[in-house]
XYZ file of C-alpha atoms in Angstrom:
601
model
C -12.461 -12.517 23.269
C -16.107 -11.468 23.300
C -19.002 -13.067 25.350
C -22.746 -13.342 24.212
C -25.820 -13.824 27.093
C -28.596 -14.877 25.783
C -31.672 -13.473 27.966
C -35.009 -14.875 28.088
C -37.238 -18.040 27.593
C -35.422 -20.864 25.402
C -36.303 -21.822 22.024
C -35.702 -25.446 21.380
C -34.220 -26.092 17.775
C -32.872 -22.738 17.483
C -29.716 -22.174 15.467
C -28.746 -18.759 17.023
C -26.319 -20.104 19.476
C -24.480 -21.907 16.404
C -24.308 -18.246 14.590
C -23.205 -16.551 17.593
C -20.302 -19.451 17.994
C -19.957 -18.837 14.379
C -19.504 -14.811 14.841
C -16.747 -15.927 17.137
C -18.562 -15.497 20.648
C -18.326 -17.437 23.997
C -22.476 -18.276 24.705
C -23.386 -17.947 28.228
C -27.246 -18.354 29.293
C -28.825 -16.440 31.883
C -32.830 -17.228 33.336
C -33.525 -13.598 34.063
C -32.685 -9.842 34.233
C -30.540 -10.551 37.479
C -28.478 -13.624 36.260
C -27.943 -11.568 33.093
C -26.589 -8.565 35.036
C -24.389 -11.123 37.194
C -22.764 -12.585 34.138
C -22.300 -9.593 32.196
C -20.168 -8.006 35.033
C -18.137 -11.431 35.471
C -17.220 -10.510 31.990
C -13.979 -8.523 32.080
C -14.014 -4.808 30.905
C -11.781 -4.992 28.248
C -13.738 -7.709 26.360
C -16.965 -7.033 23.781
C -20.415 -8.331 25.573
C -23.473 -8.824 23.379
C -26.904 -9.608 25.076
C -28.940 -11.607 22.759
C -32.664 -12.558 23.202
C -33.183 -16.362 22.278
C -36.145 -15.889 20.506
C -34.148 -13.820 17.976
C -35.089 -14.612 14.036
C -32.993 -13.113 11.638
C -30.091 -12.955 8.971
C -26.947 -13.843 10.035
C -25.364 -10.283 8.767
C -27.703 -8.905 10.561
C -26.221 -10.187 14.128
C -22.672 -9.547 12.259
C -23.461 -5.821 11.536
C -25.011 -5.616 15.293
C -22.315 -7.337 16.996
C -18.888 -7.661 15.178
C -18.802 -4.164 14.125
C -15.315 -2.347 15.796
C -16.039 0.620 14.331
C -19.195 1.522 17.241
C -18.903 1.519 21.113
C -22.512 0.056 21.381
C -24.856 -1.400 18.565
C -28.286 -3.091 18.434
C -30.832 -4.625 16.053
C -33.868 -6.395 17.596
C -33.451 -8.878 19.607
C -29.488 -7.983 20.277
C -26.799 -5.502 21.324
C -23.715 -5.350 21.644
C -21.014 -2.980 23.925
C -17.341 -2.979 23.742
C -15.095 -1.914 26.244
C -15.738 2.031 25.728
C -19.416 1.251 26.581
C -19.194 -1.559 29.000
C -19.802 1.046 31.952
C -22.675 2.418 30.416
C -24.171 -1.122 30.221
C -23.441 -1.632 33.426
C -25.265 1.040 34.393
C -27.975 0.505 32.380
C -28.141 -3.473 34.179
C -28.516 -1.950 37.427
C -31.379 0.453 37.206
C -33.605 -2.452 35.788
C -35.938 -3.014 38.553
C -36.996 -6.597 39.617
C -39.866 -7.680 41.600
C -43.738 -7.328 40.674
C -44.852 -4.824 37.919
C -41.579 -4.790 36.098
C -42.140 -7.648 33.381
C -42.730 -5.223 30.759
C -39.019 -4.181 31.260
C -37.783 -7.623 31.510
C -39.767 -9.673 29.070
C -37.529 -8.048 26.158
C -34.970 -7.113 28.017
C -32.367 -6.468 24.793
C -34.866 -3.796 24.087
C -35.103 -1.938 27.554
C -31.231 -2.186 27.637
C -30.999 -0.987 23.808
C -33.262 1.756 24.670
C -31.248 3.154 28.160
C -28.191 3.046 26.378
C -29.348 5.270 23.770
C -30.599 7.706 26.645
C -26.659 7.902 27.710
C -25.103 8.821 24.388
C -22.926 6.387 24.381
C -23.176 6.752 20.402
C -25.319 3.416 20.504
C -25.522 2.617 16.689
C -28.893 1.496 15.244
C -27.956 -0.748 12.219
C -30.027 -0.154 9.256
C -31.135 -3.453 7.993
C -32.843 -2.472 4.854
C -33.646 -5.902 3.085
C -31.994 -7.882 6.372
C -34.198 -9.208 9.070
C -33.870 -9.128 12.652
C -37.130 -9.465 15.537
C -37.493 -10.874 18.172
C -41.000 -13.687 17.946
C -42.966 -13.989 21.138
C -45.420 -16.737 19.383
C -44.887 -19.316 17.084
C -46.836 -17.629 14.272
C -44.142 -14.844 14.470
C -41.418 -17.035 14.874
C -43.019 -18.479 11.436
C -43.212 -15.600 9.732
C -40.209 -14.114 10.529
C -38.179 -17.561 9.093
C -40.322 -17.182 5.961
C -38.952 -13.359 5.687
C -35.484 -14.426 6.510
C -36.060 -17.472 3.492
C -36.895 -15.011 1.338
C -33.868 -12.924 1.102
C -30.134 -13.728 0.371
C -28.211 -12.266 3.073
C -25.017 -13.385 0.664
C -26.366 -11.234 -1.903
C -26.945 -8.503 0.644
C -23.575 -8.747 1.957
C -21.803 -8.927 -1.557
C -23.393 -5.731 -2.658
C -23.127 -3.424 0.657
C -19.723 -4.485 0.488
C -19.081 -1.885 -2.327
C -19.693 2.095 -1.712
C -22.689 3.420 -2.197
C -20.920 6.645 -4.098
C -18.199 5.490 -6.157
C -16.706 7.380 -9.399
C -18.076 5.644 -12.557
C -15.096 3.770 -13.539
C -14.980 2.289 -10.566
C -18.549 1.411 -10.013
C -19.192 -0.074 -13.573
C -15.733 -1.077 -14.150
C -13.593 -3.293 -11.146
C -16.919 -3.458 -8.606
C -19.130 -5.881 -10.481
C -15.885 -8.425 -9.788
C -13.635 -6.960 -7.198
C -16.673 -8.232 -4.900
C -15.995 -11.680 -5.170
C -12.314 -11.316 -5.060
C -12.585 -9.464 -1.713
C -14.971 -12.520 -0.490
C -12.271 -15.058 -2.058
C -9.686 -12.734 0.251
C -12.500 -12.888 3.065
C -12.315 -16.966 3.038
C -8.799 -17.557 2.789
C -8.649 -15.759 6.198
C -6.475 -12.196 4.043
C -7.207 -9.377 6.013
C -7.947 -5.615 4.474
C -4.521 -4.354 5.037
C -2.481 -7.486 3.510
C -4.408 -6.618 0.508
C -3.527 -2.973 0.780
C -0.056 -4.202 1.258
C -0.181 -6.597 -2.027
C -1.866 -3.533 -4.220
C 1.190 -1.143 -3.490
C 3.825 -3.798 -4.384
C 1.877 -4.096 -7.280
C 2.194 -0.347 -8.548
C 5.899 -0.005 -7.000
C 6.323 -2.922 -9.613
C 4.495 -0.775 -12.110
C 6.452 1.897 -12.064
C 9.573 -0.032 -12.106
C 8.407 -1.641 -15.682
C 7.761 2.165 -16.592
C 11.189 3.028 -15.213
C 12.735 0.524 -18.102
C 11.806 3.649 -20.464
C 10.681 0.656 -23.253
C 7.105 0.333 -25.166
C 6.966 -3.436 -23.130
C 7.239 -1.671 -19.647
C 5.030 0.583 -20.787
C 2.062 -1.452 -21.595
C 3.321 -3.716 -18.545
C 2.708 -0.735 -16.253
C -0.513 0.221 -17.542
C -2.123 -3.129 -16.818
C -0.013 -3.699 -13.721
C -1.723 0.221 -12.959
C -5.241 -1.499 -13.818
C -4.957 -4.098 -11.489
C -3.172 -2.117 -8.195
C -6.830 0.031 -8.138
C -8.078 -3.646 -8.477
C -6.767 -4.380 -5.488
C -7.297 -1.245 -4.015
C -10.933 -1.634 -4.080
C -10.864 -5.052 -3.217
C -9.101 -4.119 0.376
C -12.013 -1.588 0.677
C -14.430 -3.856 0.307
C -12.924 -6.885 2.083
C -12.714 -4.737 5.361
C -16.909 -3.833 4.548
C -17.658 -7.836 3.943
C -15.797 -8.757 6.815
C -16.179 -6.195 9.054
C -12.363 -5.524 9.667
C -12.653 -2.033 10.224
C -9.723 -0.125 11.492
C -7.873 3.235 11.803
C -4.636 2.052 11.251
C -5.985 0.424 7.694
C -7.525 3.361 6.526
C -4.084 5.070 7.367
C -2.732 2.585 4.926
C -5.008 2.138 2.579
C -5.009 6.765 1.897
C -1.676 6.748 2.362
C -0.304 3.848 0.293
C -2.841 5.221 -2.285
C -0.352 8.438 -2.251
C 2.680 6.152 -2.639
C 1.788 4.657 -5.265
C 0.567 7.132 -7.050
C 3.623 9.337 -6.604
C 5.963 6.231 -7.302
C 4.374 5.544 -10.600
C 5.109 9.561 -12.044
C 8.801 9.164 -10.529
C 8.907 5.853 -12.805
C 7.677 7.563 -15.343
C 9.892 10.197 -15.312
C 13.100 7.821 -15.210
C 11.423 5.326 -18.280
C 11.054 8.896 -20.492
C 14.679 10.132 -19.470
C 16.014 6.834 -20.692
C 14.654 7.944 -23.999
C 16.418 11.109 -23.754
C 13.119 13.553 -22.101
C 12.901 15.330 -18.971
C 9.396 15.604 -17.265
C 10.828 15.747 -13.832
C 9.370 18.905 -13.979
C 5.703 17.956 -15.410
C 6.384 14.958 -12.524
C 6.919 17.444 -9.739
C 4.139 19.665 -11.430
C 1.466 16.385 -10.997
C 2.453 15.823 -7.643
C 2.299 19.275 -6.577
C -1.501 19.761 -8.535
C -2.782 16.548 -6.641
C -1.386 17.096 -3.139
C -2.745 20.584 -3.839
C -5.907 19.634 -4.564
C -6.286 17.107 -1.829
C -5.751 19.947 1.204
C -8.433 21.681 -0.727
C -10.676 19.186 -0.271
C -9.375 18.430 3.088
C -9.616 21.958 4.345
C -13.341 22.007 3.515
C -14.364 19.147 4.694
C -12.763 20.314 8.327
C -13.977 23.827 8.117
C -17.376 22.425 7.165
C -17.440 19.139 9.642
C -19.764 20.182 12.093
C -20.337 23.512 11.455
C -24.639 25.034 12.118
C -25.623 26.978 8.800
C -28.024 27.734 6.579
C -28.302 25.913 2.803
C -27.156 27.514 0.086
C -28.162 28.001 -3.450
C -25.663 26.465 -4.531
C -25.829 23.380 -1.840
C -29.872 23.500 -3.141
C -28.459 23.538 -6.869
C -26.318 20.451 -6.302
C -29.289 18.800 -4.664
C -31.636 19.031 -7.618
C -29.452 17.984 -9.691
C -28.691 14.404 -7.953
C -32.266 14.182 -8.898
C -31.093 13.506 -12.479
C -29.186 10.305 -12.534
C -27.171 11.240 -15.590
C -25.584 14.546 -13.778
C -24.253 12.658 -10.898
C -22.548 10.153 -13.172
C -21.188 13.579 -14.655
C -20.387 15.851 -11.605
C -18.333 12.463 -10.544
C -16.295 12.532 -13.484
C -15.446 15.671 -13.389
C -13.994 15.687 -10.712
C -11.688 12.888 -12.082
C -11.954 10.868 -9.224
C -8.432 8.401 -8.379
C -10.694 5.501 -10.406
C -10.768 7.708 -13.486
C -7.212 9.459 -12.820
C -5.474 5.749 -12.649
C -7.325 3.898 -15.817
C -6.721 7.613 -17.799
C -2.738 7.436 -16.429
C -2.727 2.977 -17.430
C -4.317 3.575 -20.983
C -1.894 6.536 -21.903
C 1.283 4.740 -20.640
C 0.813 2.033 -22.753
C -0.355 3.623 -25.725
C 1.834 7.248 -25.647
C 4.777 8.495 -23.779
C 5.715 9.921 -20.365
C 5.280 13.444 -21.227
C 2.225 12.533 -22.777
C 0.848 11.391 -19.830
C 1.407 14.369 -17.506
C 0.138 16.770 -20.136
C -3.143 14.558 -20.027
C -2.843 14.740 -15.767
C -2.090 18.031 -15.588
C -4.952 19.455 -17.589
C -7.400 17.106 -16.443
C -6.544 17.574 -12.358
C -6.189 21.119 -12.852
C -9.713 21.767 -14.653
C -11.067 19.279 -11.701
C -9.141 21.561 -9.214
C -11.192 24.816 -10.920
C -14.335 22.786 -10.973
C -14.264 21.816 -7.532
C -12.666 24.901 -5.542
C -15.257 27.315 -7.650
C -17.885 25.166 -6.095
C -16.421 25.267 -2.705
C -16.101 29.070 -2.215
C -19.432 29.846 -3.572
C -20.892 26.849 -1.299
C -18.816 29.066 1.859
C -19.776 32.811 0.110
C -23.651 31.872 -0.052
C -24.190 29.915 3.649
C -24.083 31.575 6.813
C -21.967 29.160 9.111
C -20.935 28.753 12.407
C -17.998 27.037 12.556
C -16.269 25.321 15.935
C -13.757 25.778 17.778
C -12.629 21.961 16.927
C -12.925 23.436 12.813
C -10.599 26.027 13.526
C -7.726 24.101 15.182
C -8.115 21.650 12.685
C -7.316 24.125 10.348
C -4.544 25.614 12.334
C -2.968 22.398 12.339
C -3.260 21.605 8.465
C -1.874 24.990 7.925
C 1.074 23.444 9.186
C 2.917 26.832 10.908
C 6.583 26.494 12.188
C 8.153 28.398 15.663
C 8.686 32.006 13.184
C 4.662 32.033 12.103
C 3.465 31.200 15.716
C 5.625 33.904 16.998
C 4.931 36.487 14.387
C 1.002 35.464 15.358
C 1.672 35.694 18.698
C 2.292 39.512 18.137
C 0.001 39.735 15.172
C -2.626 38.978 17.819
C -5.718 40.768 18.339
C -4.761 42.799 15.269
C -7.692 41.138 13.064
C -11.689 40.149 13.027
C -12.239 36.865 13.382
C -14.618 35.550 10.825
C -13.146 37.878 8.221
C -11.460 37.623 4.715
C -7.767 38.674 6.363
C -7.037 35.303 7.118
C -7.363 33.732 3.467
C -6.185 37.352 1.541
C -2.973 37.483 3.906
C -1.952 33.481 3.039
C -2.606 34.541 -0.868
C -0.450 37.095 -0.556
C 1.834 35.030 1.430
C 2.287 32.720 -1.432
C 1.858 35.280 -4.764
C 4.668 37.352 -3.247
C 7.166 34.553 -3.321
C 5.950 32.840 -6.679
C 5.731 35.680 -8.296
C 9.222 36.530 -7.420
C 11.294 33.629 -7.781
C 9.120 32.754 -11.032
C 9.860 36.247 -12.970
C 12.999 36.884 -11.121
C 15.945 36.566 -13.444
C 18.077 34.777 -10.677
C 16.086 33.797 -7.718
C 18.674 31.625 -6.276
C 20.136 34.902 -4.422
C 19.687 36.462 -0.944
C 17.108 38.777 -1.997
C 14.701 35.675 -2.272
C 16.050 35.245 0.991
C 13.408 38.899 2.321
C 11.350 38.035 0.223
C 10.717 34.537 1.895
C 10.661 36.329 5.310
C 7.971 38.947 3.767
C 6.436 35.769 3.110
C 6.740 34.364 6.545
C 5.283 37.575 8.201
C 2.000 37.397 5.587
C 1.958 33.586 7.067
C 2.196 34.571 10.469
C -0.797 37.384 9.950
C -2.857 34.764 8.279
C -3.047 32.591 11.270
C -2.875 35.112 14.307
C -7.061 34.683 14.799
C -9.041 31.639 15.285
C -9.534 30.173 11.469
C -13.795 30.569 11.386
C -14.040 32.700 8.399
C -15.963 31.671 5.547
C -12.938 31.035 3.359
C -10.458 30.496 5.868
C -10.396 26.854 4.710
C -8.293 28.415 1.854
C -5.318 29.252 4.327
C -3.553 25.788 4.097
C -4.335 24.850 0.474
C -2.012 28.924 0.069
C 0.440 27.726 2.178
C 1.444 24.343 0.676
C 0.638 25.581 -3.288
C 3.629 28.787 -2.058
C 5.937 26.195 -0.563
C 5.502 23.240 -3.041
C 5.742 25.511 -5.887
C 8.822 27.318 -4.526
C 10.461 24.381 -4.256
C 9.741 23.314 -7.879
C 10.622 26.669 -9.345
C 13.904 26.755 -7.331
C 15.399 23.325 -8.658
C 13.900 23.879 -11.999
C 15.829 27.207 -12.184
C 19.037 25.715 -10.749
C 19.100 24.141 -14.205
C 21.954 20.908 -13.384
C 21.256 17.322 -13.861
C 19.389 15.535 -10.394
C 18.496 19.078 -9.022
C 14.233 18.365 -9.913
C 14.634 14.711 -9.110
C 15.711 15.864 -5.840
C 13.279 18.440 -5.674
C 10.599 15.473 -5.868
C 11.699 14.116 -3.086
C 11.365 16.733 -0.647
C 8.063 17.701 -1.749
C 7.154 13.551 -1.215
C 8.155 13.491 2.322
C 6.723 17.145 2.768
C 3.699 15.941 1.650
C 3.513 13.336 3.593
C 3.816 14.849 6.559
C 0.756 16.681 5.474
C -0.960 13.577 4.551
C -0.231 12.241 7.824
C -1.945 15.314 9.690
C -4.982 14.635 7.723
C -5.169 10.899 8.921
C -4.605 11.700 12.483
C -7.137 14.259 12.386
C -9.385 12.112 10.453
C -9.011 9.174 12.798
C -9.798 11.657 15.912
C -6.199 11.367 17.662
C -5.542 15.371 16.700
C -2.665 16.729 14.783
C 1.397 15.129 15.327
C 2.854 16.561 18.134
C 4.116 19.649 18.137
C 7.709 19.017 18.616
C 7.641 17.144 15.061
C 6.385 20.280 13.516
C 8.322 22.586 14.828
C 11.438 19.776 14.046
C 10.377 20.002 10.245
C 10.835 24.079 10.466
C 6.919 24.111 9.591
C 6.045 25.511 6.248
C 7.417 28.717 6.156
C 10.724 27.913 8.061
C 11.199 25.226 5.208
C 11.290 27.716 2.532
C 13.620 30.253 4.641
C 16.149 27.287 4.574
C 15.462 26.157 0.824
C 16.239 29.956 -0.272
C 19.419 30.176 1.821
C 20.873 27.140 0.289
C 20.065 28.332 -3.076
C 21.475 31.399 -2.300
C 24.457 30.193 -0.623
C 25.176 27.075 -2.306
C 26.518 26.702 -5.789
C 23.735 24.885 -8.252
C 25.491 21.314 -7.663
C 25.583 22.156 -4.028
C 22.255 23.261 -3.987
C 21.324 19.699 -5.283
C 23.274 17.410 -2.638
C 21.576 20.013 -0.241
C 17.878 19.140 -1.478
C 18.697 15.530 -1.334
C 20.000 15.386 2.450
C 17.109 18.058 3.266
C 14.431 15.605 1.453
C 16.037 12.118 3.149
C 16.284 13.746 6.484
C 12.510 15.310 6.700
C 11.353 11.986 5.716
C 12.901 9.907 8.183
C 11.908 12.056 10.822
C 8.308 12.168 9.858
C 8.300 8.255 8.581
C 10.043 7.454 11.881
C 7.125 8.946 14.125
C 4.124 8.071 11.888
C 5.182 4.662 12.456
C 5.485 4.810 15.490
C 1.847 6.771 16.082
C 0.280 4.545 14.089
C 1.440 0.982 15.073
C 0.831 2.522 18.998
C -2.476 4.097 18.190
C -5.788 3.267 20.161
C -7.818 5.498 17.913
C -11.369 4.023 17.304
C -11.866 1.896 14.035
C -12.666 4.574 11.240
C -16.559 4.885 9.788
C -16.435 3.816 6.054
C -20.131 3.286 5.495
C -21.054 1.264 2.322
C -24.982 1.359 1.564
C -27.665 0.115 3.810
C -28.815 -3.369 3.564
C-alpha cells in the first residue's frame, strides 16, 4: 500500500491525482505544512509515503522513477518525493523541524523542496533521479504551468521509457542484435501484468529444453538447440529490461536472473556432451574444462570488483589508457568483444551447434574464454600494480569470504597469524603455490589417485591457510580466490579424467556444478549486501581445501568405479545442502532491491 499527500494550493483541471491513482497510490490532500505532517504520520511505517506538490507538471515516468522505484529508501524530482519504510523516520523528522508561524513561507510555499532538501542533509541515501529528456517542476504561475505542458508535449515519455529500459553498456551482439526488439517484448510482458522473474523463469526452461534437443546427439536437435539458445538470451534480456520498464526491481530477481544465467549455461555443455557421446565422442572433459574456464573467470572478475568497490586511490596509466580510448567509439565496440561477453559467448555456442559438432563447440569456447580470461586478468593486475589503493576493511572480508576457507585453513591461519605484512604479495604468491603444487602433481604424476596426493593436498592446505592468515588489502590479493577455485576445480577434473572408467567425468561435472554454485551464491549475497552464507554452511561443505583432502582420499582409497559412485553421492549431497539453504536465504531475504541502472532519461 503506498499513500501520496499532495501539499499546497490546488490546481483545478489537473491530471496529477489521476497519475498518482494510476502509479498505484492512495491520494490524501493536506492545506498546509501541519496537516501534511499530521497525515503523513497517520500513515503506517511500513507503507511508502510520497509528498507531491499539486502544481507539479511533468512526465508521467518521471513521478514513476521518483516514486515507484524499490530499489531507493528516499527519492525526489521537483515537485515530489517519495520515502519508504527505511526512510519514513527520517521524514518524520524532517516534518517536525519545519517551523510554522510568520517568516517561514519560504519553507512552506514548496514544501516538497524543503523536505527533499533536509532529507538529503540526513543521508538517508535520498536519490535524485536524473531526468535527462523527462520533465518534472513545479509552476507557481500560469505562464509556467504553460510552458512546462508545452515541454512535457514535446517529448515522448514512451519513447523515453522504451529506450532506458535497455543498458546503457551492453556487449555488441546484444545491443545491435535482440535490444532493438526485446524492448517491446518486455513492454508486451509489462502489459499482460508478467513480472521480471516469470520471464527469467520462462528463459531457463527454454535452454533446459535446448540442451535436451542437443542431448538427442542428431543434426535436428542440433540446429533446434541453437535457435532455442538464440531465443533463451532473448528472453534473458527481455526480463532485464521488463524489471527497468516497470520498475520491478528486486534482490531476489537478480539472484535469479545471475544464477539461472549459470544454469543454463552449464545445462546446455552437459547436453552437449550427452548429444556428442551418442555419436560415439567424449567431451566430458572439454565440458568440465568450459565450466571450469568460465566459473574461473567469473571469481576473477568478482574478486576485483570487491577488492576495488570502494577502495581511495590514485588513477592509473592504465585506468587513463582505457579512458582515452572510450573516446574512440570503434575501440569500445572492440574492448567489449573481447571480452566475449555471455551475448557473444551464447550466439558463438547457437551458430556452432547447429552448424558443427559438440567438440567443435568447446574447442571454439575454450579458446575464445581463455584468450578473454588473458585479456582481462592482464588488465586487472596492471590496473592493481600501477594505482596506489586503500582498500577497506569491508574489501577484505569480502574477499575472505569468496576465498571460501574451510575449519583446517582458518586454523592453520589462526597460527599463521602475525607471521606476514599486510598489503604484501604473500597473500596471492602463497594461494599460487597453493594451487601449482597440487596441479602440477596430480597432472604429471603417473598415478595420482594414491596417498601421496593425499600430503600433497595437505601441503596444499597449509599454502591455503598462509594465504589467508592477514587481512586480504594487498594489491593483488584479489587473486587469492580466483587460485583457490582454478586448484580445486582443476583437481577435481584431472582426478576423474585420470580415473579413466565410464561416468567418472560426468560425475566430476557435477560436483564442480554444485561447488560452483555455492560460490555463485556467495557472490549474490555479497552483492545484494546480506554478507557471505553462514558460516556453519561453509564449514558443512569442508570449504575449499577440506574438499580436495576428501576427493584425494577417495581416489586413493577407492577403486576407480568406487571412486565414481563416491563423486556422485559427494556432488548430490553438496548440492542439496547448499540448494537447500540458498532457498531458503533467498525466499526469506529482506535485502534491499538491487541497483541495475539503465541510462538516464
Amino acid at each position: 500500500m503506498s499513500t501520496a499527500i499532495l501539499t499546497g494550493p490546488p490546481v483545478a483541471g489537473s491530471p496529477l491525482e489521476a497519475d498518482l491513482r494510476t502509479l498505484g497510490f492512495d491520494v490524501r490532500t493536506a492545506d498546509d505544512a501541519t496537516a501534511a505532517a499530521e497525515l503523513i504520520n497517520a500513515v503506517p511505517a511500513q507503507e511508502r509515503v510520497a509528498v507531491v506538490d499539486p502544481r507539479f507538471v511533468g512526465h508521467l515516468h518521471a513521478l514513476r522513477l521518483a516514486l515507484t522505484d524499490p530499489r531507493f529508501p528516499a527519492a525526489a524530482v521537483p515537485g515530489a518525493l517519495t520515502a519508504q519504510p527505511a526512510a519514513r523516520a527520517a521524514l518524520t523528522r524532517a516534518v517536525g523541524r519545519i517551523p510554522v508561524g510568520a517568516g517561514t513561507a519560504h519553507l512552506t510555499d514548496v514544501l516538497t523542496d524543503t523536505l527533499t532538501e533536509s532529507l538529503d542533509r540526513d543521508g538517508t541515501g535520498l536519490h535524485r533521479v536524473e531526468l535527462g529528456s523527462l520533465v518534472a517542476t513545479v509552476a507557481l504561475t500560469p505562464a509556467q504551468r504553460e510552458d512546462a505542458r508545452e515541454a512535457v508535449a514535446a517529448v515522448d515519455d514512451e519513447a523515453v521509457r522504451l529506450r532506458t529500459a535497455v543498458k546503457s553498456r551492453d556487449g555488441f551482439f546484444t545491443t545491435y542484435c535482440i535490444s532493438p526488439y526485446s524492448r517491446y517484448l518486455a513492454r508486451w510482458c509489462a502489459r499482460r501484468g508478467l513480472t521480471p522473474n516469470q520471464v527469467t523463469t520462462a528463459s531457463l526452461l527454454t535452454a533446459l529444453i535446448a540442451a535436451g534437443c542437443a542431448a538427442t546427439g542428431t543434426r535436428g536437435g542440433f540446429i533446434a538447440a541453437g535457435f532455442l539458445l538464440l531465443f533463451s538470451f532473448v528472453l534473458d534480456c527481455t526480463d532485464g529490461q521488463l524489471a527497468r520498464y516497470s520498475l520491478q526491481y528486486s534482490t531476489m530477481g537478480a539472484w535469479l536472473d545471475a544464477t539461472f544465467d549459470r544454469a543454463k549455461e552449464y545445462a546446455y555443455y552437459a547436453g552437449l556432451a550427452l548429444g556428442a557421446a551418442r555419436g560415439g565422442d567424449d567431451v566430458w572433459a572439454l565440458a568440465l574444462g568450459a565450466m571450469v574456464l568460465m566459473t574461473c573467470r567469473h571469481v576473477v572478475d568478482f574478486s576485483f570488483n570487491e577488492a576495488n568497490h570502494d577502495a581511495t586511490a590514485n588513477t592509473s596509466p592504465t585506468a587513463a589508457l582505457s579512458g582515452k580510448l572510450d573516446s574512440v567509439g570503434w575501440t569500445v565496440w572492440v574492448r567489449r568483444m573481447i571480452v566475449l561477453p555471455i551475448g557473444e559467448r551464447w550466439a558463438m555456442i547457437a551458430v556452432l551447434t547447429a552448424l558443427t559438432t559438440p567438440r567443435i563447440v568447446f574447442y571454439a569456447l575454450l579458446i575464445g574464454c581463455a584468450l578473454a580470461a588473458c585479456y582481462t586478468t592482464a588488465g586487472r593486475v596492471l590496473r592493481s600494480l600501477t594505482r596506489r589503493a586503500r582498500r577497506t576493511d569491508r574489501a577484505a572480508q569480502a574477499l575472505a569470504d569468496l576465498a571460501d576457507s574451510g575449519p583446517l585453513a582458518e586454523l592453520i591461519a589462526r597460527s599463521a597469524r602475525g607471521r606476514g605484512r599486510t598489503g604484501s604479495f604473500l597473500a596471492p604468491v602463497m594461494a599460487f603455490l597453493s594451487a601449482a603444487v597440487l596441479l602440477v602433481w596430480v597432472i604429471f604424476e603417473n598415478d595420482p589417485a594414491s596417498w601421496l596426493t593425499v600430503g600433497v593436498a595437505v601441503c596444499s592446505a597449509l599454502l591455503a591457510g598462509a594465504a589467508v592468515a592477514r587481512p586480504l588489502k594487498g594489491a593483488l590479493d584479489w587473486l587469492v580466490p580466483p587460485f583457490f577455485r582454478a586448484g580445486e576445480y582443476v583437481t577435481i577434473l584431472v582426478l576423474a579424467a585420470r580415473a579413466d572408467v565410464p561416468g567418472a567425468l560426468p560425475a566430476a561435472y557435477g560436483l564442480v556444478a554444485a561447488v560452483a554454485y555455492h560460490h555463485y551464491d556467495t557472490v549474490y549475497r555479497i552483492r545484494g549486501g546480506t554478507g557471505a552464507p553462514p558460516r556453519w554452511l561453509v564449514r558443512a561443505t569442508g570449504g575449499h581445501e577440506g574438499r580436495i583432502l576428501v576427493i584425494t582420499v577417495l581416489a586413493a582409497a577407492l577403486s576407480p568405479s568406487g571412486f565414481t559412485i563416491a563423486l556422485t553421492a559427494l556432488a548430490v549431497a553438496l548440492a542439496l545442502l547448499v540448494l537447500i539453504e540458498s532457498i531458503r536465504f533467498w525466499v526469506s531475504s529482506q535485502a534491499p532491491a538491487v541497483h541495475d541502472e539503465g541510462e538516464p532519461a
